[in-house]
PDB file of C-alpha atoms in Angstrom:
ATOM      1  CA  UNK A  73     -42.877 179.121  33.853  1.00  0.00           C
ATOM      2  CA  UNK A  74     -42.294 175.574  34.863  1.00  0.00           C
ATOM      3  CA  UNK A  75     -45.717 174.396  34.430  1.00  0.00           C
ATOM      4  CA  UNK A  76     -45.505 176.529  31.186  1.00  0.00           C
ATOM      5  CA  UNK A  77     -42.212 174.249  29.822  1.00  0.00           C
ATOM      6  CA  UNK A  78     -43.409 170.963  31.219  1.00  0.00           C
ATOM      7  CA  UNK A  79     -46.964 171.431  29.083  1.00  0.00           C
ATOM      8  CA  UNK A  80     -44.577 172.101  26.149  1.00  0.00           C
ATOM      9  CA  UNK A  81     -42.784 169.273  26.679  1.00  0.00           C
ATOM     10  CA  UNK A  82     -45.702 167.322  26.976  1.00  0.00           C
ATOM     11  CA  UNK A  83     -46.970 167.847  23.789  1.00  0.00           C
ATOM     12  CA  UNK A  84     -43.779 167.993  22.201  1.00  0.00           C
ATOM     13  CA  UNK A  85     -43.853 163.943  23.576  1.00  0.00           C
ATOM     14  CA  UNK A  86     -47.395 163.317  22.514  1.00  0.00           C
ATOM     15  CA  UNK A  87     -46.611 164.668  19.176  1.00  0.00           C
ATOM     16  CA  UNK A  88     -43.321 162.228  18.519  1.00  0.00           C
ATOM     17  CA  UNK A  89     -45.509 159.289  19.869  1.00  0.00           C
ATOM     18  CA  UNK A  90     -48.078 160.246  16.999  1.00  0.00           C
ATOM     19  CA  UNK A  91     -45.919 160.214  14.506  1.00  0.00           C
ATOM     20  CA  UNK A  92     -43.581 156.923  15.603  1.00  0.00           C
ATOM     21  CA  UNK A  93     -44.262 154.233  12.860  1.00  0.00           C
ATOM     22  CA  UNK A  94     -44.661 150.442  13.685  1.00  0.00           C
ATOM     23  CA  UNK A  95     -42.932 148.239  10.825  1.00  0.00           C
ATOM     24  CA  UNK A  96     -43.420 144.275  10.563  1.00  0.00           C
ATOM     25  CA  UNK A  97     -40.072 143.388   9.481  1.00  0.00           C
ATOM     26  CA  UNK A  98     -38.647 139.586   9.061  1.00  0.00           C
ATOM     27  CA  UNK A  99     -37.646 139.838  12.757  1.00  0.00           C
ATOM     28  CA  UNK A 100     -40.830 141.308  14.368  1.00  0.00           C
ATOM     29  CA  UNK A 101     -42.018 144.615  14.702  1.00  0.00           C
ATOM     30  CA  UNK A 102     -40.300 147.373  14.747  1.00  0.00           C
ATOM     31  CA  UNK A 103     -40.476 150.897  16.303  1.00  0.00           C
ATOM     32  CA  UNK A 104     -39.549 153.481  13.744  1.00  0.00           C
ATOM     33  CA  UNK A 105     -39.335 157.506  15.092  1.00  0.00           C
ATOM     34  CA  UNK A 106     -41.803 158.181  12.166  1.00  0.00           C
ATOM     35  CA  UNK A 107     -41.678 158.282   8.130  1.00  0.00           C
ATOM     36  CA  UNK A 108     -37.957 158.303   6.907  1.00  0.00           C
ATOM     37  CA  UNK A 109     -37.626 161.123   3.869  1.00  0.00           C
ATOM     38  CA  UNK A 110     -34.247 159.080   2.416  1.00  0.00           C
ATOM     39  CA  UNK A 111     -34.457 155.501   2.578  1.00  0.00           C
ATOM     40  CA  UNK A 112     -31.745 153.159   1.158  1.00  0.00           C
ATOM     41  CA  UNK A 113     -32.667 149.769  -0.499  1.00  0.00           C
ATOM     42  CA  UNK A 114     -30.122 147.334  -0.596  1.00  0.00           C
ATOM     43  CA  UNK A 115     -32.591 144.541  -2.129  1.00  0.00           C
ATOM     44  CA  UNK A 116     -33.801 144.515  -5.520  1.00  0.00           C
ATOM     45  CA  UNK A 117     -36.932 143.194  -3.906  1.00  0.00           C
ATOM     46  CA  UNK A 118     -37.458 146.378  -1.673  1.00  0.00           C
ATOM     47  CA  UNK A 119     -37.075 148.635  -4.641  1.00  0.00           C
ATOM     48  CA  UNK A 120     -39.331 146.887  -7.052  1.00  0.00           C
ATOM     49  CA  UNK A 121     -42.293 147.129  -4.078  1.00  0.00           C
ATOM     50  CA  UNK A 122     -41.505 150.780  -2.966  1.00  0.00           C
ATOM     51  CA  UNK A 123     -41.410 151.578  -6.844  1.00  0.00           C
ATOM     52  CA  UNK A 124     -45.171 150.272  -7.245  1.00  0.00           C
ATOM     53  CA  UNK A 125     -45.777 152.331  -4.301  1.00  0.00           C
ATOM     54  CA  UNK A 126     -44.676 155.824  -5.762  1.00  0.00           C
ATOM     55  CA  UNK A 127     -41.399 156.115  -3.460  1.00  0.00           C
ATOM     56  CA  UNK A 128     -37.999 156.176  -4.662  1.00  0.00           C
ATOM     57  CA  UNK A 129     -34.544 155.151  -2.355  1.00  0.00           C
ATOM     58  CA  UNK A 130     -32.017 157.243  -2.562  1.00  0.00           C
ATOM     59  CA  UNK A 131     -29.640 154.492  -2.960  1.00  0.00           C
ATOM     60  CA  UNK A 132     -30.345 151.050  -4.660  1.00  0.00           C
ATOM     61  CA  UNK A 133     -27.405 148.230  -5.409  1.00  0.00           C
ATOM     62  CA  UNK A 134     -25.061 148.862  -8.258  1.00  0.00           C
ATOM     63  CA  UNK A 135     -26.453 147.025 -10.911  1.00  0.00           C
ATOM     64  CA  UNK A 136     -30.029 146.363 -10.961  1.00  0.00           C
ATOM     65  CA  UNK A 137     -30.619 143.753 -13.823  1.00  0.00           C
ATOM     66  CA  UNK A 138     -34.437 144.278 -13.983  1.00  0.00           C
ATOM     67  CA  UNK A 139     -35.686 145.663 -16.736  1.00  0.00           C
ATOM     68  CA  UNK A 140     -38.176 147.116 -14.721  1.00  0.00           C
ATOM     69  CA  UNK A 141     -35.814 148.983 -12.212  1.00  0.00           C
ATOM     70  CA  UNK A 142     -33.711 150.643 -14.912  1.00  0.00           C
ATOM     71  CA  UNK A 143     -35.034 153.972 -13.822  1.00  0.00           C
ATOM     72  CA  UNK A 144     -33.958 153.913 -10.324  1.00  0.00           C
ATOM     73  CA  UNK A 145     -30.510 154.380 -12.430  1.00  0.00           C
ATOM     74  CA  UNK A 146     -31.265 157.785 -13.489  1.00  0.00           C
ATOM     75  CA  UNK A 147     -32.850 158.880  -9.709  1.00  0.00           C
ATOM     76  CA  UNK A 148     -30.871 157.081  -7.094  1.00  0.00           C
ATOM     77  CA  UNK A 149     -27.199 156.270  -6.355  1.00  0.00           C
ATOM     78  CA  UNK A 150     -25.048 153.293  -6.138  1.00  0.00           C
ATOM     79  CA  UNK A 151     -24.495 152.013  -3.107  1.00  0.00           C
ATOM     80  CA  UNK A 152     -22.194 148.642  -3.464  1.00  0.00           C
ATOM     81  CA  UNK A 153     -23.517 144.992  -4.222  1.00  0.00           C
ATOM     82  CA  UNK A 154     -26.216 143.443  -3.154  1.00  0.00           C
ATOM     83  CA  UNK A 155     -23.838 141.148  -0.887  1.00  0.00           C
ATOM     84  CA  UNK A 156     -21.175 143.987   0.095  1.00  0.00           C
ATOM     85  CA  UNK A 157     -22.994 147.450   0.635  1.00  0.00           C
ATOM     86  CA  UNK A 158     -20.720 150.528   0.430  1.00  0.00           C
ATOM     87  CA  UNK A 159     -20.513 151.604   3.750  1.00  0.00           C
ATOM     88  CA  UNK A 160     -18.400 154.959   2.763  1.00  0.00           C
ATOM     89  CA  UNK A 161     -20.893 155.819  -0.300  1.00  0.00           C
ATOM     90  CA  UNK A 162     -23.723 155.472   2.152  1.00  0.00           C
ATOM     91  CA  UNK A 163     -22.751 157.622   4.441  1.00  0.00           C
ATOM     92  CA  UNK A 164     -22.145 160.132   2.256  1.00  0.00           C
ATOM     93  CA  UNK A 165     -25.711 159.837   0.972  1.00  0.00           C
ATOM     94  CA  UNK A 166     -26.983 160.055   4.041  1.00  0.00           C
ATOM     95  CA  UNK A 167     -30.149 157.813   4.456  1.00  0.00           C
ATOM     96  CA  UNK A 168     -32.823 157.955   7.053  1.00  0.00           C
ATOM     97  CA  UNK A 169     -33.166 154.273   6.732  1.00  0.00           C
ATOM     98  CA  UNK A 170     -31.509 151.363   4.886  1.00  0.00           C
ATOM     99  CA  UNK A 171     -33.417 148.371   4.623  1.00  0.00           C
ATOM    100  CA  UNK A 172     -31.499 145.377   3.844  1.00  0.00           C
ATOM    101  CA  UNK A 173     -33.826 141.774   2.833  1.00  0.00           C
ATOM    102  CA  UNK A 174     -32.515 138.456   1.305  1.00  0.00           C
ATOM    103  CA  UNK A 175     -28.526 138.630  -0.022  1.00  0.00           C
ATOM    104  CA  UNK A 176     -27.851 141.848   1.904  1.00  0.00           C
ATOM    105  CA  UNK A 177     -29.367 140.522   5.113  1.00  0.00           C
ATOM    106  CA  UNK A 178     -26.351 139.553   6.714  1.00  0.00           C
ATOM    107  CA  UNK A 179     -25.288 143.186   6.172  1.00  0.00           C
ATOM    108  CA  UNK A 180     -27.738 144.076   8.531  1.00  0.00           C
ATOM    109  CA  UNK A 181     -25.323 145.503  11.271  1.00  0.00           C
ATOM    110  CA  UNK A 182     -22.815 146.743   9.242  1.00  0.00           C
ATOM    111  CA  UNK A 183     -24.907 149.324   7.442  1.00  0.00           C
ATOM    112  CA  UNK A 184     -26.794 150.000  10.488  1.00  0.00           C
ATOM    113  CA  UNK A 185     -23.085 151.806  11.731  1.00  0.00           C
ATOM    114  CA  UNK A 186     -24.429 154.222   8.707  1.00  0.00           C
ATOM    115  CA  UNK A 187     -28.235 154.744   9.973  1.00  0.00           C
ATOM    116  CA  UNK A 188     -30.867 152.424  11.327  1.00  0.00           C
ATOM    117  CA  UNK A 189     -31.561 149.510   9.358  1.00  0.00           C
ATOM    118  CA  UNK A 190     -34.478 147.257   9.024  1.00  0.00           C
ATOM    119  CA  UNK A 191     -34.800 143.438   7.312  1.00  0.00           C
ATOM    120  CA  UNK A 192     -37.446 142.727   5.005  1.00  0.00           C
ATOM    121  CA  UNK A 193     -36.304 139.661   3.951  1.00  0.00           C
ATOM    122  CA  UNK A 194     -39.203 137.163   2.686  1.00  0.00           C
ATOM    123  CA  UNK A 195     -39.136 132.924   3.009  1.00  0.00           C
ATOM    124  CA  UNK A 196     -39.496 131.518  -0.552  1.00  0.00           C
ATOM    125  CA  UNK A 197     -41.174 128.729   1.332  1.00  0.00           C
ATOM    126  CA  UNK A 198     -43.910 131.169   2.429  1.00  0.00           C
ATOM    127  CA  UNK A 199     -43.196 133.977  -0.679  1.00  0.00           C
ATOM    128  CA  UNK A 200     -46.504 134.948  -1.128  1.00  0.00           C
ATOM    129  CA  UNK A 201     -47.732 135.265   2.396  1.00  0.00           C
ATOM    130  CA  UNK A 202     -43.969 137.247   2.712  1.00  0.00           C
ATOM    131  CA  UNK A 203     -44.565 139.288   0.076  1.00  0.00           C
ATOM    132  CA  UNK A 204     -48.360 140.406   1.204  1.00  0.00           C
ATOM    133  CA  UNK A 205     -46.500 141.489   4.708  1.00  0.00           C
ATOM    134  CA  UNK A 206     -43.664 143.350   3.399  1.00  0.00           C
ATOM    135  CA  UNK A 207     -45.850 145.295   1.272  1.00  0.00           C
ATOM    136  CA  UNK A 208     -48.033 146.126   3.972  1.00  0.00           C
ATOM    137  CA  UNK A 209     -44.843 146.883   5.934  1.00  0.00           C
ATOM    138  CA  UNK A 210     -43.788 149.283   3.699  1.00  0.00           C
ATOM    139  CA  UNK A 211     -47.109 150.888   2.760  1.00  0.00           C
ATOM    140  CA  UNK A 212     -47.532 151.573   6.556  1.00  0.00           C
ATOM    141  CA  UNK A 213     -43.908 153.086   6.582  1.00  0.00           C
ATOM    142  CA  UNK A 214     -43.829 155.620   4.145  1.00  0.00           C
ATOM    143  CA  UNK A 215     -47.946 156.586   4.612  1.00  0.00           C
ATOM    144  CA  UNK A 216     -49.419 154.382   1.733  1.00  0.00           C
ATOM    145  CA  UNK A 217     -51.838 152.178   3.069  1.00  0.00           C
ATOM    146  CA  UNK A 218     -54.330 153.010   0.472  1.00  0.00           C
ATOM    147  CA  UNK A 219     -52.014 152.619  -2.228  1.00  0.00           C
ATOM    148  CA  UNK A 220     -50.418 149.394  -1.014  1.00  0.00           C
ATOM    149  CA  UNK A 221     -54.565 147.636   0.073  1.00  0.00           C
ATOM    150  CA  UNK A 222     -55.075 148.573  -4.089  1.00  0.00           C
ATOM    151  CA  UNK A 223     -51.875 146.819  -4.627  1.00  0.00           C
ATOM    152  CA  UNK A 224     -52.618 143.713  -2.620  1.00  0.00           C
ATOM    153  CA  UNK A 225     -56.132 143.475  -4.009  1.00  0.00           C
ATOM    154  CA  UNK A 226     -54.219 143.326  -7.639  1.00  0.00           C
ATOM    155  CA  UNK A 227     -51.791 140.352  -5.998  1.00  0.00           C
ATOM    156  CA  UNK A 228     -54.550 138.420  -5.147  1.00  0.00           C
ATOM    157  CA  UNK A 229     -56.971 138.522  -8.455  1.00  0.00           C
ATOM    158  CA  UNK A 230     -53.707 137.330 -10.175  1.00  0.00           C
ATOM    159  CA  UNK A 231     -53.037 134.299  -7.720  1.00  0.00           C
ATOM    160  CA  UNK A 232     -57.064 133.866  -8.424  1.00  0.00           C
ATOM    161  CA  UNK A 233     -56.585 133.564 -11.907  1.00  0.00           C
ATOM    162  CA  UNK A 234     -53.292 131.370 -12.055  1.00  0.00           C
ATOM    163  CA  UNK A 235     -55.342 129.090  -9.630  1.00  0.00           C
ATOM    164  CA  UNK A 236     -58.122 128.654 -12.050  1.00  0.00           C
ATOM    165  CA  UNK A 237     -55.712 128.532 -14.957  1.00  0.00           C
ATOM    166  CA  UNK A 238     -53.777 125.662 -13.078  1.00  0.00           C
ATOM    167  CA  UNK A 239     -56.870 123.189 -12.318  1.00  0.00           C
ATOM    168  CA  UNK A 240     -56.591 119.616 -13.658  1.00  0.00           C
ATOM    169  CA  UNK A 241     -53.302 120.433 -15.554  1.00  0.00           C
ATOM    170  CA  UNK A 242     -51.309 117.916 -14.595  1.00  0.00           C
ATOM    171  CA  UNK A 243     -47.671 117.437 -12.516  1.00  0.00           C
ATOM    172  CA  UNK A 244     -45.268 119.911 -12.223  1.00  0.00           C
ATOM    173  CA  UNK A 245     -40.749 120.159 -12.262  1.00  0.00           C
ATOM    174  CA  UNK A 246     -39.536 123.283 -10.891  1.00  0.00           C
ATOM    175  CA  UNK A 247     -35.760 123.598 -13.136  1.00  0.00           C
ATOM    176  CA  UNK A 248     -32.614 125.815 -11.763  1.00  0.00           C
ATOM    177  CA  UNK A 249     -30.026 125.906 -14.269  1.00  0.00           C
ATOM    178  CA  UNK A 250     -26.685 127.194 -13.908  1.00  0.00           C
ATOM    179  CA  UNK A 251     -24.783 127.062 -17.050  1.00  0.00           C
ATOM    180  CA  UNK A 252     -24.774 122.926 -17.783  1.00  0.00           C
ATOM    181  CA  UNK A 253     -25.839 122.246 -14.526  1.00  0.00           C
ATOM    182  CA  UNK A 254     -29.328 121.446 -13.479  1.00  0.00           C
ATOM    183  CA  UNK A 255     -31.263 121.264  -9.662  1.00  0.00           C
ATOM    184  CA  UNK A 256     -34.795 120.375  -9.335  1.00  0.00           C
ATOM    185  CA  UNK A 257     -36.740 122.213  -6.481  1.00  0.00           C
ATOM    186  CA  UNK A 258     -39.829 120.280  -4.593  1.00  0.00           C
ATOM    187  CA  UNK A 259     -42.677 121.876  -2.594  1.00  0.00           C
ATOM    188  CA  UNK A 260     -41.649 124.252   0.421  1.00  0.00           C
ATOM    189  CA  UNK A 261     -38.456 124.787  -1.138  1.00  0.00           C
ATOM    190  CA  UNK A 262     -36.816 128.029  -2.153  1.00  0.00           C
ATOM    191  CA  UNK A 263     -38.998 128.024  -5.460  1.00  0.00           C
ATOM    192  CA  UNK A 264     -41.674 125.544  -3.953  1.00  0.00           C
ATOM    193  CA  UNK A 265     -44.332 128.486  -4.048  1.00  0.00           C
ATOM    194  CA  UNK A 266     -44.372 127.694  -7.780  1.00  0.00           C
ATOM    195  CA  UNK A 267     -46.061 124.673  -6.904  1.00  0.00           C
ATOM    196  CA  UNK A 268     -48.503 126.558  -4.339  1.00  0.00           C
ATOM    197  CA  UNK A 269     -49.364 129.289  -6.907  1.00  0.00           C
ATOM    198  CA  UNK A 270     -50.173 127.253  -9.815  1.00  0.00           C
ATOM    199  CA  UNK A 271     -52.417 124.582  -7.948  1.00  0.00           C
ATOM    200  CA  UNK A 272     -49.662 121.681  -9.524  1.00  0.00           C
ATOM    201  CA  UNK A 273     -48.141 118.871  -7.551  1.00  0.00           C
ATOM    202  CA  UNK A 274     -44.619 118.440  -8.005  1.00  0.00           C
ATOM    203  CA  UNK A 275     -43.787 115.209 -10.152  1.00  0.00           C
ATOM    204  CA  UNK A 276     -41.392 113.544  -7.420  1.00  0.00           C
ATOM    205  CA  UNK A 277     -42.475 113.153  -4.022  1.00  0.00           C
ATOM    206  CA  UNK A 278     -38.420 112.752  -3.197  1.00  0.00           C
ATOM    207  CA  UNK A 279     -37.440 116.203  -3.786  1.00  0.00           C
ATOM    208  CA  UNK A 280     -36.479 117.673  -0.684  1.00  0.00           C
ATOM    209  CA  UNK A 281     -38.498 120.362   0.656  1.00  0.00           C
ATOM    210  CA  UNK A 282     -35.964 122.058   2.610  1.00  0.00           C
ATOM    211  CA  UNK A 283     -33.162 122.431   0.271  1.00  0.00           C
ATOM    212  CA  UNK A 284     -32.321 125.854  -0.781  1.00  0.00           C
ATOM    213  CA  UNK A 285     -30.090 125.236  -3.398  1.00  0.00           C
ATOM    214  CA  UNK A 286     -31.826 122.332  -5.009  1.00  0.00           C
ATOM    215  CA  UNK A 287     -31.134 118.189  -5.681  1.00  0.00           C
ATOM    216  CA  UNK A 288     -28.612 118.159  -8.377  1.00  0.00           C
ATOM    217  CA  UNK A 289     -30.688 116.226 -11.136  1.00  0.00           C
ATOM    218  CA  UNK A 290     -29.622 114.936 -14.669  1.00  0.00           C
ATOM    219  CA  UNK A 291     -31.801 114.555 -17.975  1.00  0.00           C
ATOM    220  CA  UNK A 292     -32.184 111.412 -17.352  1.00  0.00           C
ATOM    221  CA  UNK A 293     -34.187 112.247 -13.661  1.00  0.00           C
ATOM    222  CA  UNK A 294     -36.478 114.603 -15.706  1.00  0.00           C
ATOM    223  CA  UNK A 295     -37.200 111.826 -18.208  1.00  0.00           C
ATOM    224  CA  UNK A 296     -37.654 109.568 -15.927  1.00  0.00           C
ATOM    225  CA  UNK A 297     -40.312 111.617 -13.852  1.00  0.00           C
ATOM    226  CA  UNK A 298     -41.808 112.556 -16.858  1.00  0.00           C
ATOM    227  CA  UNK A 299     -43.399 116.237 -15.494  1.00  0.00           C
ATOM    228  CA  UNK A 300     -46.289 117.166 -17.547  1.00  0.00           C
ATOM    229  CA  UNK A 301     -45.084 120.778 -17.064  1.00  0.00           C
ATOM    230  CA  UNK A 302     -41.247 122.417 -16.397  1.00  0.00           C
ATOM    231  CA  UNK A 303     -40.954 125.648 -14.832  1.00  0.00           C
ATOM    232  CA  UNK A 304     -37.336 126.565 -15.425  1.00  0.00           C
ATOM    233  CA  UNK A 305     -35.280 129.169 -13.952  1.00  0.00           C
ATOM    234  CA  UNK A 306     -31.949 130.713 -15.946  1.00  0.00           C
ATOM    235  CA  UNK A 307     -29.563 131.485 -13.205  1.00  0.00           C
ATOM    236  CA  UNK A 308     -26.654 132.390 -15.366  1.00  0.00           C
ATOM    237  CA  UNK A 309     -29.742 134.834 -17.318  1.00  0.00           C
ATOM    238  CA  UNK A 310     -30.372 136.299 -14.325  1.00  0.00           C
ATOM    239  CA  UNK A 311     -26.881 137.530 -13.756  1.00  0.00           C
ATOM    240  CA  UNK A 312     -25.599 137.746 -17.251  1.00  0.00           C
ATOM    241  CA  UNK A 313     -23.211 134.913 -16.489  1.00  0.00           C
ATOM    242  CA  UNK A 314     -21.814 133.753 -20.281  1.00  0.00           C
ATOM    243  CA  UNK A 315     -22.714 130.128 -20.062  1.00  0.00           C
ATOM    244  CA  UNK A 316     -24.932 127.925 -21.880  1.00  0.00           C
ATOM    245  CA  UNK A 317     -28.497 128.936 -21.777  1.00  0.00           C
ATOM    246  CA  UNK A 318     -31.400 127.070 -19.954  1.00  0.00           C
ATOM    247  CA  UNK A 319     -32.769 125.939 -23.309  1.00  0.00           C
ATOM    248  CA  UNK A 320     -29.594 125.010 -24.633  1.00  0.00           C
ATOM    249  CA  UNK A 321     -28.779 122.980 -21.219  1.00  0.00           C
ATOM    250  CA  UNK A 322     -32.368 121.312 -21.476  1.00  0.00           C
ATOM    251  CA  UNK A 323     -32.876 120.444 -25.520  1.00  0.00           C
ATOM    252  CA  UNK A 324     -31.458 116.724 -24.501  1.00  0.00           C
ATOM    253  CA  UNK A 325     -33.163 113.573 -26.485  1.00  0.00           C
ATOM    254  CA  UNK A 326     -34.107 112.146 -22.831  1.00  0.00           C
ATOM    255  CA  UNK A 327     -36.110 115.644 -21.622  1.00  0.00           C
ATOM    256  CA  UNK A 328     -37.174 115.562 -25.413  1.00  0.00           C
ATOM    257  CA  UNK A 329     -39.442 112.445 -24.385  1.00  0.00           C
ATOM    258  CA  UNK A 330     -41.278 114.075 -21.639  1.00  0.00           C
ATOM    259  CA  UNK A 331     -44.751 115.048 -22.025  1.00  0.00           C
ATOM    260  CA  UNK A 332     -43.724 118.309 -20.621  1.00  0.00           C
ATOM    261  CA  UNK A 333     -41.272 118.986 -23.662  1.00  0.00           C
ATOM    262  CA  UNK A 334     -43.603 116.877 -26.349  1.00  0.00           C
ATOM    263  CA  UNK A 335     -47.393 118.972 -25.618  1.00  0.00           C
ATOM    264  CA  UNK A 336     -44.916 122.516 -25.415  1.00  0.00           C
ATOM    265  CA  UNK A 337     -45.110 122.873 -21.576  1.00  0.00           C
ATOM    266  CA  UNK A 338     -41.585 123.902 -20.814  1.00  0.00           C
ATOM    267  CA  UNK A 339     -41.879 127.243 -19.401  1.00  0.00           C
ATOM    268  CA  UNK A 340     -39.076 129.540 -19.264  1.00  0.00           C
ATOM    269  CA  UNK A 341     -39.910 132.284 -16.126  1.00  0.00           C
ATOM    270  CA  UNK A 342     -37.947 135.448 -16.281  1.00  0.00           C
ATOM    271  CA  UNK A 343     -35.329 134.056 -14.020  1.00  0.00           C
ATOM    272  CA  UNK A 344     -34.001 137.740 -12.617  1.00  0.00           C
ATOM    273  CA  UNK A 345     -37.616 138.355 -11.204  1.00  0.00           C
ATOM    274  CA  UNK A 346     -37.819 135.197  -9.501  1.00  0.00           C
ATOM    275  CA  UNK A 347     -33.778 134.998  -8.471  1.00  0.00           C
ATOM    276  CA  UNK A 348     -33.114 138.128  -8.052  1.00  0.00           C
ATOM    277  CA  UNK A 349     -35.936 140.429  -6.238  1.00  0.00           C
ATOM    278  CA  UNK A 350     -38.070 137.608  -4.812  1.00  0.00           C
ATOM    279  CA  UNK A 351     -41.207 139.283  -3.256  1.00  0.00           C
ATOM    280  CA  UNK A 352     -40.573 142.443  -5.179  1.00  0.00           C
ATOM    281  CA  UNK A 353     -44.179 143.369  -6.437  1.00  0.00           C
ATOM    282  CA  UNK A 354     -44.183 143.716 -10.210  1.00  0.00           C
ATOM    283  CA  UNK A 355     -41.382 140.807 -10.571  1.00  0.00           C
ATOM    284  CA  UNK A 356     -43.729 138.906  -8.854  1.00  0.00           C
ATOM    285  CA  UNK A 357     -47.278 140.018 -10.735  1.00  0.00           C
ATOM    286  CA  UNK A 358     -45.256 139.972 -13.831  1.00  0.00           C
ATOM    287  CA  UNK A 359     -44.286 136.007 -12.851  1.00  0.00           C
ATOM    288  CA  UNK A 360     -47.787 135.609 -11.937  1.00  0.00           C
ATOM    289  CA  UNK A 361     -48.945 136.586 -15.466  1.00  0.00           C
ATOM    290  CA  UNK A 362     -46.509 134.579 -17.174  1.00  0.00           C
ATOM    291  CA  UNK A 363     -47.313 131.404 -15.527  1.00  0.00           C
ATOM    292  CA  UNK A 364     -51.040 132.141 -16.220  1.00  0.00           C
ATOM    293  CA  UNK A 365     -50.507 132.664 -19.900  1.00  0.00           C
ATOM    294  CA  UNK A 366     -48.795 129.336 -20.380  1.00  0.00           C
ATOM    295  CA  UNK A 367     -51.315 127.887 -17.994  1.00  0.00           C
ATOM    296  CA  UNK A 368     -54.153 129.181 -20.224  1.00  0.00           C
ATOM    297  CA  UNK A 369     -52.988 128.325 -23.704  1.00  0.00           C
TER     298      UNK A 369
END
């Protein structure tokens, strides 16, 4: 009888081993007991990637701003903001898994008093190379490999032809504007994988690479380093702030000098894609596209 339970429990082991999951997460591997039915995503990010692979959370942030995620409205429930998750609401859900990334990050322990939580949080530094490996993390989670190699293969024939749309076009200004308020971004930086994308040096070497909210600039900085192209980013857009407008901030006599402005190469990037759900899989093709249309014109 003993030898009877002990084979039993045996295979009852072998069988949990088979089906643990490895994830790579932004802290490492980790060991999941196997493929979560209910998962929780507290990043718009997260839900824009498990979207274009065929899973839906049971629980996404409150508002989702993208157009793109609007359906998640209709399929999963509220769960708090993306900085203050709704620890009573998520219990009462009852998730396998919450994964936190980015602005809910810090959340991390908190919701994982609800259920076990992972962080899939990418580096804009390092976006794309962050975004390849959290879509490979989650493919492997939930079972989609296939789905998420066709996915990746997609990814890269867009950076292929944004590279070749980007050769020999110049210098480069990556814009955040907040209302009336302007900060330029260099290479490395939060939005330097604009620069790393597109194949354009940024226009001033001073630009600090490290700062993730930006060097405060003025008009008269753009004019004077006279980018051949702007990438700008609409913060108050993004979050439906009512404040002046990006366009409105930037139609100034001084950034009306710049080549950028005078050949038509100011190029407004949906700014809730790139602020909002960075590494998220169709903000970032559909970014990808954008910049390779204005490229190509």
């Amino acid at each position: 009888m003993r030898m009877i339970l002990s084979a039993a429990v045996a295979a009852l082991m072998a069988s949990a081993a088979l089906a643990e999951v490895t994830v790579e997460t932004a802290q490492g591997p980790v060991a999941l007991p196997g493929t979560p039915e209910k998962v929780a995503a507290l990043d718009l990010g997260v839900a824009d990637s498990m979207m274009a692979l065929g899973v839906t959370p049971v629980a996404v942030p409150d508002k989702l701003y993208l157009d793109h995620l609007q359906p998640l409205a209709q399929s999963a429930a509220p769960a708090g903001t993306l900085q203050e998750p709704d620890l009573e609401k998520l219990a009462a859900i009852g998730p396998d898994l919450i994964v936190v990334a980015n602005r809910s990050a810090v959340k991390k322990d908190a919701v994982a008093q609800v259920a076990p939580a992972i962080d899939m949080t990418v580096d804009g530094a390092d976006l794309i190379a962050d975004a390849k490996a959290r879509l490979a993390g989650l493919a492997a989670l939930f079972g989609k490999q296939a789905e998420g190699e066709a996915l990746a293969a997609t990814l890269d024939g867009k950076l292929a032809a944004l590279a070749e749309a980007g050769k020999d076009k110049g210098s480069a200004l990556v814009v955040l504007t907040n209302g009336p308020k302007m900060s330029a971004y260099g290479e490395g930086s939060r939005f330097g994988w604009i620069y790393e994308v597109t194949g354009l040096p940024q226009v001033d070497a001073t630009l600090k690479s490290e700062a993730n909210h930006g060097d405060a600039i003025s008009h008269e900085f753009i004019a004077q380093a006279n980018p051949e192209w702007l990438f700008v980013l609409d913060r108050g857009a993004a979050i439906g702030a009512d404040e002046p407008s990006a366009q409105a901030t930037l139609d100034n006599e001084l950034v009306r000098r710049t080549d950028a402005w005078k050949n038509g190469h100011v190029v407004y990037l949906l700014a809730d894609n790139v602020y909002l759900a960075p590494g998220g899989y169709t903000a970032l093709t559909e970014t990808l596209d954008a910049l390779t249309a204005a490229l190509s014109e």
